[in-house]
Coordinates of C-alpha atoms in Angstrom, one line a residue:
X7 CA -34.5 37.1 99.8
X8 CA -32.0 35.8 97.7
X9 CA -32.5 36.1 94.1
X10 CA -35.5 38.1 94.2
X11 CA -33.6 41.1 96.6
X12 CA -33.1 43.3 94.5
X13 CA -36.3 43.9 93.2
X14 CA -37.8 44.0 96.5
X15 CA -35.8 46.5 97.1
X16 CA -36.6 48.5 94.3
X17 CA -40.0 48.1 95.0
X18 CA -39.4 49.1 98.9
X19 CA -37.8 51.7 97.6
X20 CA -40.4 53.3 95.1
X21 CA -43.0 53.1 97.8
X22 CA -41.1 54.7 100.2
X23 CA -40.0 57.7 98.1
X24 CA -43.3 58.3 96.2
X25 CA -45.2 61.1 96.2
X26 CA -48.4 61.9 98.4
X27 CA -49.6 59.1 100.8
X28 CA -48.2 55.6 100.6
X29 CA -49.9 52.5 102.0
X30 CA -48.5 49.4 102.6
X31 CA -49.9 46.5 103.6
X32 CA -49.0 43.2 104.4
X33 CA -46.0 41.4 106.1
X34 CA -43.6 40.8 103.5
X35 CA -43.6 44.5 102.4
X36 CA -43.6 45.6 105.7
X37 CA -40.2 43.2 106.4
X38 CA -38.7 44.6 103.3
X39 CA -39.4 48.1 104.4
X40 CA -38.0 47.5 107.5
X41 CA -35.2 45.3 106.3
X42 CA -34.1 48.3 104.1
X43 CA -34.7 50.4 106.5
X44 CA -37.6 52.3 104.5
X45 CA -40.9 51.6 106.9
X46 CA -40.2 56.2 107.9
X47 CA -40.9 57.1 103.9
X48 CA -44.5 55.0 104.2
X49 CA -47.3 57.0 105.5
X50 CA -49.3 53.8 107.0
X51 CA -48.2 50.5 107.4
X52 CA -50.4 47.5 108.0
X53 CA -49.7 44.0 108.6
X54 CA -53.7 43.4 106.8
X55 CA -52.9 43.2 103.1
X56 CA -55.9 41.8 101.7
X57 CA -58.5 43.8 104.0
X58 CA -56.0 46.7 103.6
X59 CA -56.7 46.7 100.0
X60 CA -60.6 46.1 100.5
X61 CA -60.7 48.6 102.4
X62 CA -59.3 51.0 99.7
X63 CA -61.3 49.6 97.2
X64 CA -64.3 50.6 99.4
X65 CA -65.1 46.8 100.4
X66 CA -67.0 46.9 104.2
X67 CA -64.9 44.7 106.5
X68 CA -66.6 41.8 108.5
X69 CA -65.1 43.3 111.2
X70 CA -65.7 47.0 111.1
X71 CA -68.9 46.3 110.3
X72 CA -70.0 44.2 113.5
X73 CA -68.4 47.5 115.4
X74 CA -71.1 49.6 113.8

């Protein structure tokens, strides 16, 4: 991660160890989590970070939607 690791770790960190339920999504995060050893603190992890955030926004997804 070289100059940027400690501030993903800070980051990793803060999720992890916030309060109520944490979301992460996308792959980076979750290898930082994991790297750091973090990915227990986070409530829900998923490797989807742009349809994870759609879907928090409210957003239908493509393919939820063709379930239905």
């Amino acid at each position: 991660m070289g100059p940027f690791g400690e501030g993903t770790r800070a980051v990793a960190e803060a999720v992890a160890e916030a309060p109520g339920t944490t979301v992460a999504g996308g792959g980076d995060l979750l290898a930082a989590l994991g790297h750091f050893g973090l990915k227990d603190g986070v409530d829900h992890l998923s490797t989807g970070g742009g349809a994870s955030l759609e879907m928090v926004e409210g957003k239908t997804l493509p393919g939820v939607e063709a379930l239905s």
